[in-house]
Coordinates of C-alpha atoms and ligand atoms in Angstrom, one line a residue:
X1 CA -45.0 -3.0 33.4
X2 CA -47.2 -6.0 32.0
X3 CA -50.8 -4.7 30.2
X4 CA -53.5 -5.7 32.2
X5 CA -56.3 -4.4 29.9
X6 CA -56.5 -4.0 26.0
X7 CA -53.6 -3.6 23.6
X8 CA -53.1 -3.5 19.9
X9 CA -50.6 -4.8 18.2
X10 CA -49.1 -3.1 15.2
X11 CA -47.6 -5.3 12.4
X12 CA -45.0 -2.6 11.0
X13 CA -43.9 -5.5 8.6
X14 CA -47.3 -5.4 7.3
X15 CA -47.4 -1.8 6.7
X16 CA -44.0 -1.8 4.4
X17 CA -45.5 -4.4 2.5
X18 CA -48.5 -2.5 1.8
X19 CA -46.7 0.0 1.0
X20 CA -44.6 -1.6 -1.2
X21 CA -47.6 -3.4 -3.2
X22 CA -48.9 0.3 -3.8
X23 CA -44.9 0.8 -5.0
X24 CA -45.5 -2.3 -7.1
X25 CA -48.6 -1.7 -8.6
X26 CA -48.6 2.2 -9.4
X27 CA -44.9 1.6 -10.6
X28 CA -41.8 3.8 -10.6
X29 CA -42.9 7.0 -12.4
X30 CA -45.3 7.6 -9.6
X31 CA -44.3 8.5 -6.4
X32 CA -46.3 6.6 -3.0
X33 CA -47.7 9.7 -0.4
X34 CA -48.1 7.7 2.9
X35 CA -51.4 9.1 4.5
X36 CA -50.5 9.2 8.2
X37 CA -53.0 11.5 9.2
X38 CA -55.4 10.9 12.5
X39 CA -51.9 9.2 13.9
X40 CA -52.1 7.4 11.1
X41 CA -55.4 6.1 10.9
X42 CA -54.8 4.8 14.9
X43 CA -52.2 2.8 14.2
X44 CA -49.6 5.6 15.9
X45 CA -48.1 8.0 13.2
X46 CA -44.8 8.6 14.2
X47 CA -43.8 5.0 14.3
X48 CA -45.3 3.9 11.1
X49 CA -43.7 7.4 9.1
X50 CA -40.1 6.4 10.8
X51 CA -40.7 2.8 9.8
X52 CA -41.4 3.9 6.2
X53 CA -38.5 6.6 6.3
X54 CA -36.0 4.6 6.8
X55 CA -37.4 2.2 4.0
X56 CA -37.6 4.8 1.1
X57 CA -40.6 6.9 1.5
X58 CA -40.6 10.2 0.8
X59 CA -43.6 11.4 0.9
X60 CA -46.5 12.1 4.4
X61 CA -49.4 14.0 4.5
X62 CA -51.6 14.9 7.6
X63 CA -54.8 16.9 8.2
X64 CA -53.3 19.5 10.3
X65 CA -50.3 21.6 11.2
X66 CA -50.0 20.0 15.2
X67 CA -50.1 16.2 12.8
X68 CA -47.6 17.7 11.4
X69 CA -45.1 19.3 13.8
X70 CA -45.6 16.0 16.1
X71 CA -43.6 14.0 13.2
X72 CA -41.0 16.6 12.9
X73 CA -40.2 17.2 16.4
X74 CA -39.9 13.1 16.2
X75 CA -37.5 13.1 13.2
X76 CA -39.6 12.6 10.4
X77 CA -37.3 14.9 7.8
X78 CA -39.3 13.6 4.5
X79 CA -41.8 15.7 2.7
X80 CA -45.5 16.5 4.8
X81 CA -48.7 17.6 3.1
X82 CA -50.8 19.5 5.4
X83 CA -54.4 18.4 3.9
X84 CA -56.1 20.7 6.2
X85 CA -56.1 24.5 6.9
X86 CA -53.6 26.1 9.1
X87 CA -54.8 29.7 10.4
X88 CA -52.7 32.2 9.0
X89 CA -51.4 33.2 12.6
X90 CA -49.3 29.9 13.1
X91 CA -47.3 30.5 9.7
X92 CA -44.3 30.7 11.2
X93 CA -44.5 27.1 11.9
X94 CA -44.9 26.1 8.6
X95 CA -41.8 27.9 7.6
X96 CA -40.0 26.6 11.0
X97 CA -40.6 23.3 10.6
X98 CA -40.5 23.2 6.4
X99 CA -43.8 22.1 6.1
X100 CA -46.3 22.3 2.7
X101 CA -49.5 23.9 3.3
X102 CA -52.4 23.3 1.0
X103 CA -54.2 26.3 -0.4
X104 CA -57.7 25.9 -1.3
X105 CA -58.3 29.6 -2.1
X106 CA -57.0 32.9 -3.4
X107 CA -58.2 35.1 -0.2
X108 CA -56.0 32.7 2.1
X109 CA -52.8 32.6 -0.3
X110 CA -52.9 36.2 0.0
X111 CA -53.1 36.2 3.7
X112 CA -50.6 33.6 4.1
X113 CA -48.5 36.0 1.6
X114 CA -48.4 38.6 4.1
X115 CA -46.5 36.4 6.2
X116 CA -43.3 37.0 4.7
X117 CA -41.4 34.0 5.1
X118 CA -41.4 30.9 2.4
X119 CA -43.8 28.9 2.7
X120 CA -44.1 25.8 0.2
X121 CA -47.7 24.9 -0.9
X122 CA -50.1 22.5 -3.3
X123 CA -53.1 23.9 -4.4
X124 CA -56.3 21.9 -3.7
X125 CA -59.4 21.5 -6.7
X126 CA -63.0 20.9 -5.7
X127 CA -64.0 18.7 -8.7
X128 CA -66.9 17.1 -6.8
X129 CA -66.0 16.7 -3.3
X130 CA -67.5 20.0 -2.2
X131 CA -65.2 20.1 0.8
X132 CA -62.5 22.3 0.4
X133 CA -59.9 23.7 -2.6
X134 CA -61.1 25.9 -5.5
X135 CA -64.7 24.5 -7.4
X136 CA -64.4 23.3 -10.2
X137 CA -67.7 21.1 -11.0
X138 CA -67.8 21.8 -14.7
X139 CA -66.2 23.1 -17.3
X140 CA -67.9 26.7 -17.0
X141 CA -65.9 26.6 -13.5
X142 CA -62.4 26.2 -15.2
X143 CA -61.5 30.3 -16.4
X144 CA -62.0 31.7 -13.3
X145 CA -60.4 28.5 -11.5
X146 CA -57.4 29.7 -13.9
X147 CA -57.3 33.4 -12.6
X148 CA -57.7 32.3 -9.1
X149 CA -54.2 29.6 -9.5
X150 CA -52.6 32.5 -12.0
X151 CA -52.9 35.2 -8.8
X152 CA -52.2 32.0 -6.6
X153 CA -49.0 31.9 -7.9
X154 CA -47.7 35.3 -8.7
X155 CA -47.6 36.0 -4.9
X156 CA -43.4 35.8 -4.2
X157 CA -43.5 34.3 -0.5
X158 CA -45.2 31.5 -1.4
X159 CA -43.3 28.4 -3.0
X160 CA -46.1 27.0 -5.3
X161 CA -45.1 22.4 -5.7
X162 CA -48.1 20.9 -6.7
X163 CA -51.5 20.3 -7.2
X164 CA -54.3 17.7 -6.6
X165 CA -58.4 16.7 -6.0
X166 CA -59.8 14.5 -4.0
X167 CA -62.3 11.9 -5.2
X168 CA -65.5 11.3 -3.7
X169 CA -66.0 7.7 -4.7
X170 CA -62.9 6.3 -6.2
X171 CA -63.9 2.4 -4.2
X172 CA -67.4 2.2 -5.8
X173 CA -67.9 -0.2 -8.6
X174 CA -70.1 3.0 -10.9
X175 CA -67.0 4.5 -11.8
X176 CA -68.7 7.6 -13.8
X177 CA -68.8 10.4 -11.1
X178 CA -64.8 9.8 -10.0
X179 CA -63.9 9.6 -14.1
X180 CA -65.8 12.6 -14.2
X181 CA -63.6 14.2 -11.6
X182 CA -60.5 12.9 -13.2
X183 CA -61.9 14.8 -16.7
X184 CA -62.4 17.8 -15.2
X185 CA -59.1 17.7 -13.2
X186 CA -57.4 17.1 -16.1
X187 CA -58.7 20.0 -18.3
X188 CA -57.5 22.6 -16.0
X189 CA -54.2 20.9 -16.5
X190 CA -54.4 20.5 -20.5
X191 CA -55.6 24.7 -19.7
X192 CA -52.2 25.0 -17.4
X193 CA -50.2 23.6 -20.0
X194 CA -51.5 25.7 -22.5
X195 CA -50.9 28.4 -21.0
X196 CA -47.8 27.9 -19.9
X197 CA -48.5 27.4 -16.2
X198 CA -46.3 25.2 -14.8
X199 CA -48.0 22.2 -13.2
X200 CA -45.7 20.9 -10.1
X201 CA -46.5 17.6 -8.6
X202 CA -50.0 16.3 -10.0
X203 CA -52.1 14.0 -7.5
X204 CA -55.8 12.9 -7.2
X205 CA -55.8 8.8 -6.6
X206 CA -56.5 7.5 -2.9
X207 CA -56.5 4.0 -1.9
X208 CA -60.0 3.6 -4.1
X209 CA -58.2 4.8 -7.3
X210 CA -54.8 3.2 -6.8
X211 CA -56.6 -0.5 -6.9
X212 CA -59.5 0.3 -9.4
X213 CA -58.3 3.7 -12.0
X214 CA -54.7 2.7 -12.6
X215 CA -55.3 5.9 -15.5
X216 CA -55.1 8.1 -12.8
X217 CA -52.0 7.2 -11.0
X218 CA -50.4 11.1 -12.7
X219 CA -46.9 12.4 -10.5
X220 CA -48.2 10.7 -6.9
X221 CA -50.6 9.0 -5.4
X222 CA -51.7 9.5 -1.3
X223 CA -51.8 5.8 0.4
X224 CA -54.4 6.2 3.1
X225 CA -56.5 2.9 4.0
X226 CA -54.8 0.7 1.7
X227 CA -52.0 1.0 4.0
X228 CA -53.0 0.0 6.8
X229 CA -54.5 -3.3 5.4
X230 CA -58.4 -2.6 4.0
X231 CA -60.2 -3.4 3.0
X232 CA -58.0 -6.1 2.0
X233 CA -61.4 -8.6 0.6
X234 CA -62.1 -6.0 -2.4
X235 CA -58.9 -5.2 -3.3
X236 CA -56.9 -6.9 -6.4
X237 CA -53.9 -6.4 -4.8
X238 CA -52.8 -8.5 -1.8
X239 CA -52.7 -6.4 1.8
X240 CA -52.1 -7.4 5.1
X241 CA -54.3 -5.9 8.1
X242 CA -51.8 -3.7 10.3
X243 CA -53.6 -3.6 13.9
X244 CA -55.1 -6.5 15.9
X245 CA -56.4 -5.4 18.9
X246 CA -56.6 -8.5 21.9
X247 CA -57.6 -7.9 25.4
X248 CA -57.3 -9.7 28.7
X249 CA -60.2 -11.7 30.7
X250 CA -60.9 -9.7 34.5
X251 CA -63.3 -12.3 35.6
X252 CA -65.3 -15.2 35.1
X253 CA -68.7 -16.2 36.8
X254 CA -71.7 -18.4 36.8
X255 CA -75.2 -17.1 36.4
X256 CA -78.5 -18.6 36.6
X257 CA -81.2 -18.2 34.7
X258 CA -83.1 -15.3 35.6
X259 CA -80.0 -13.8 36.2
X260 CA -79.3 -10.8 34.0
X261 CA -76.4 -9.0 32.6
X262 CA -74.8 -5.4 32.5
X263 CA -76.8 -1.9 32.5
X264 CA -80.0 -1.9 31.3
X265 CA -80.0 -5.7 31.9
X266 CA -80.4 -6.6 28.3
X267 CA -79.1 -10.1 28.5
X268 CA -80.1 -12.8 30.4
X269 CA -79.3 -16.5 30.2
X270 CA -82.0 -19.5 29.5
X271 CA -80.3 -22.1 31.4
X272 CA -77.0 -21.4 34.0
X273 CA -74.0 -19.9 31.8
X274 CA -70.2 -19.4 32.4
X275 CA -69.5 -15.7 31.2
X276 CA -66.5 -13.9 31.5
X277 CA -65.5 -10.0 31.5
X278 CA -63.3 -8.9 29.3
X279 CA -61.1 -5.1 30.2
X280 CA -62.3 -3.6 27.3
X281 CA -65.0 -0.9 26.9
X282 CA -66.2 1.9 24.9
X283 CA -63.8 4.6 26.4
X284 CA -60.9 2.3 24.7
X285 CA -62.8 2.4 21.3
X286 CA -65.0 -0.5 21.7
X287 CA -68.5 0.5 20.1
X288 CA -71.7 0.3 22.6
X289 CA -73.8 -0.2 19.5
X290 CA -72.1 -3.9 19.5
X291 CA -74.2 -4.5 22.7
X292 CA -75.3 -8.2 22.1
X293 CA -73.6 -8.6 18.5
X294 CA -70.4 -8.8 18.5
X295 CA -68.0 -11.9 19.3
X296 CA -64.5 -12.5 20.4
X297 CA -62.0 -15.2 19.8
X298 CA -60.4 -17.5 22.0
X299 CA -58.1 -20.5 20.6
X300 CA -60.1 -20.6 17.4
X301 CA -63.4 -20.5 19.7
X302 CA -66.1 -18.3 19.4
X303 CA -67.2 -16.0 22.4
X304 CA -70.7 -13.9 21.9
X305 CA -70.9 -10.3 23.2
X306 CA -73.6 -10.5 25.9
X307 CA -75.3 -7.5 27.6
X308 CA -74.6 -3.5 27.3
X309 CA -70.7 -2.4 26.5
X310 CA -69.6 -0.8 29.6
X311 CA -67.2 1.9 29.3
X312 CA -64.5 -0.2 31.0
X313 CA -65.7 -3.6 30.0
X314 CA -67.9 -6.1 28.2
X315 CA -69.2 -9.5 29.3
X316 CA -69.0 -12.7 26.6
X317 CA -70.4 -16.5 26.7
X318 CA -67.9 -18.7 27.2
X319 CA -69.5 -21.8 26.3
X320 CA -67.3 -24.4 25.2
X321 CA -63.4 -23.2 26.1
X322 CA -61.7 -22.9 29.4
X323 CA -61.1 -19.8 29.9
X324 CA -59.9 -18.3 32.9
X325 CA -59.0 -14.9 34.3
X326 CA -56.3 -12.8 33.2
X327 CA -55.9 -14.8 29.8
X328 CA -56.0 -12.9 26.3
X329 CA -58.7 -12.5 23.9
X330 CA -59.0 -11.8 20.4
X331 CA -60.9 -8.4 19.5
X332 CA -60.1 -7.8 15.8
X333 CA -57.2 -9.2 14.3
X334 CA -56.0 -11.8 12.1
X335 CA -58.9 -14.5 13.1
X336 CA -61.4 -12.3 13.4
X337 CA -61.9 -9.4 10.3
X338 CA -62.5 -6.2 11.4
X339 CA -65.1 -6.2 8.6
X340 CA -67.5 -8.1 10.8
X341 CA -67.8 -5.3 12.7
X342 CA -67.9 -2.7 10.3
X343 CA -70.9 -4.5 9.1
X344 CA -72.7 -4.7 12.6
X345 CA -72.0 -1.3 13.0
X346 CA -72.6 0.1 9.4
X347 CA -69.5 1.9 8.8
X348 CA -65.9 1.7 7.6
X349 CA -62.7 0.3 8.7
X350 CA -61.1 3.8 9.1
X351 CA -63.7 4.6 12.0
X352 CA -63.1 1.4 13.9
X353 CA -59.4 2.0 13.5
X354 CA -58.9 5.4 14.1
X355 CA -61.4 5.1 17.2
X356 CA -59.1 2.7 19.5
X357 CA -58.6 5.1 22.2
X358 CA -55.4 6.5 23.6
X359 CA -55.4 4.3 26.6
X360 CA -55.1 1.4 24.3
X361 CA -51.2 0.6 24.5
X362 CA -49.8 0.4 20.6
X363 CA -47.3 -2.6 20.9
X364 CA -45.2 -2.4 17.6
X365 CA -42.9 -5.3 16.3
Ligands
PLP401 C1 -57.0 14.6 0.6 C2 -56.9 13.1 0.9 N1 -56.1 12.3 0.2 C3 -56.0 11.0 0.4 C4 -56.7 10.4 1.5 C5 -56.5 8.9 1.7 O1 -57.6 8.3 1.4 P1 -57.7 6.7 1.5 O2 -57.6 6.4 3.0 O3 -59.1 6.3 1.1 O4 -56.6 6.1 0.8 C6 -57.5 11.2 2.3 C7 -58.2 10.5 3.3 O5 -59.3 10.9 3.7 C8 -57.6 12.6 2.0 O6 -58.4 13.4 2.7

């Protein structure tokens, strides 16, 4: 069947070389996580783990056990990170379907203990993220941070393989707070060694840190953003943007002045216009807060959002292009950054990305 409304189209070639400049630049002594979490970040996680598979990488993580258990049952047979916690009662998929669970404190290591089966973990330090893993904010944290792992790991069903943080601001130019995390990170390591605890698999740097801390790169880094293309202005290395998201023309029409457009009729023309609609809307990902800001792209041309985003639909000028129904237009792609939107909308590329909505056909080549 041909798509009638909005697709994306998702460059796989683009995300091997991303992940191959993260190779490149963290070099061979550090081993490349590939975040695929949130289907990876839109973009449709068990293609884009196969296609990295089967081109050397060994390493996924995800937020959450079903993440998780949707790339096994798909043939993913590489490492996956569970980021997220899994309730004690679904252990046996963990152990079912080899996964490695993060523990973020004592009290559910013992619980997942009583399970009985293997289960592989990484624990998870709070240096400054105050989301989730054991808090350590300063040094006066780190001793009974060392009891908590020492118990951690003397339970015998659980297969302790690594530890990690998460930094809070590792893309900000005011590097203090995230070297600050790194220091404290790397004191209850320096304590571990010292006391003869073995370490495992060390990991703190996202995309942030992988571009701007190369003295934080440790055993592995987790690839998030950075693989699927962004922000690709900042960043020293080279990336390519994965998804470009295009959409196809309903209708066009001529309104008069006086005329006015869509719900709430918040656009209205000063002189007769050609407009078009375009089948996409807010139920496919396509932000209502872009009401009378955004534009598309046609052959090079320029196409201003006019009127309120409909859930199914938006209208655009078409002022100086023949465009006629059924033809395709460009939402975000490679001639038009999805940074501009970002900025209109005062957020990130991750939301825009992992926003585009299920009904939004992934078209991979
Ligand atoms: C624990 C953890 N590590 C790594 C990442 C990847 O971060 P980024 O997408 O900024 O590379 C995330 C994403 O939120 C995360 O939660």
């Amino acid at each position: 069947m041909l798509i009638d409304r909005t697709y994306a189209k998702v460059h796989l070639d683009n995300l091997l070389y991303n992940y191959n400049q993260a190779k490149k630049k963290v070099g061979k002594k550090t081993k490349v996580l590939a975040v695929v979490k949130a289907d990876a970040y839109g973009h449709g996680s068990v293609k884009c783990a196969k296609h990295l598979e089967i081109n050397g990488c060994e390493n996924f993580a995800v937020a959450s056990l079903t993440e998780a258990i949707e790339l096994r049952e798909n043939g993913i047979t590489k490492d996956i990170l569970i980021f997220g916690r899994t309730r004690v009662e679904n252990y046996i998929y963990l152990s079912k379907y080899d996964l490695i669970q993060t523990v973020y404190s004592l009290e559910y290591a013992e619980a997942l203990n009583q399970c009985k089966q293997k289960i592989r973990y990484h624990i998870n330090i709070d240096t400054g993220m105050s989301r989730f893993g054991l808090y350590l904010h300063a040094p006066r944290d780190l001793m009974p941070v060392i009891n908590e792992i020492k118990a951690i790991k003397k339970l015998p069903n659980l297969k302790y393989e690594g530890i990690y943080t998460h930094f809070a601001n590792s893309d900000e130019a005011d590097r203090e707070f995230c070297d600050n995390q790194y220091k404290l990170f790397q004191l209850l390591i320096d304590e571990m060694n010292h006391l003869n605890i073995e370490t495992g698999i060390k990991h703190v740097a996202n995309s942030g840190a992988i571009v701007s801390h190369p003295d934080k790169y440790l055993d592995m880094v987790r690839f998030g953003i950075g693989l699927y293309g962004y922000p690709h202005d900042r960043m020293p290395i080279d990336l390519k943007p994965v998804m470009e998201v295009y959409s196809h023309v309903t209708s066009t029409r001529y309104i008069k002045k006086d005329d006015t457009v869509s719900y709430g009729r918040l656009y209205s023309p000063e002189e007769n216009e050609k407009i078009a609609t375009i089948a996409i809307g807010y139920a496919d990902g396509y932000n209502r807060l872009l009401t009378n800001k955004d534009y598309l792209v046609y052959q090079n041309k320029k196409l201003p959002v006019i009127g309120r985003v409909c859930m199914d639909a938006i209208m655009v000028k078409v002022e100086e292009v023949d465009l006629k129904d059924g033809e395709e237009v460009e939402i975000f792609g490679f001639n038009k950054p999805l940074e501009y939107m970002c900025k209109l909308l005062n957020t990130i590329p991750y939301e825009i990305l992992c926003n585009v909505s299920k009904r939004v056909p992934r078209l991979y080549d």
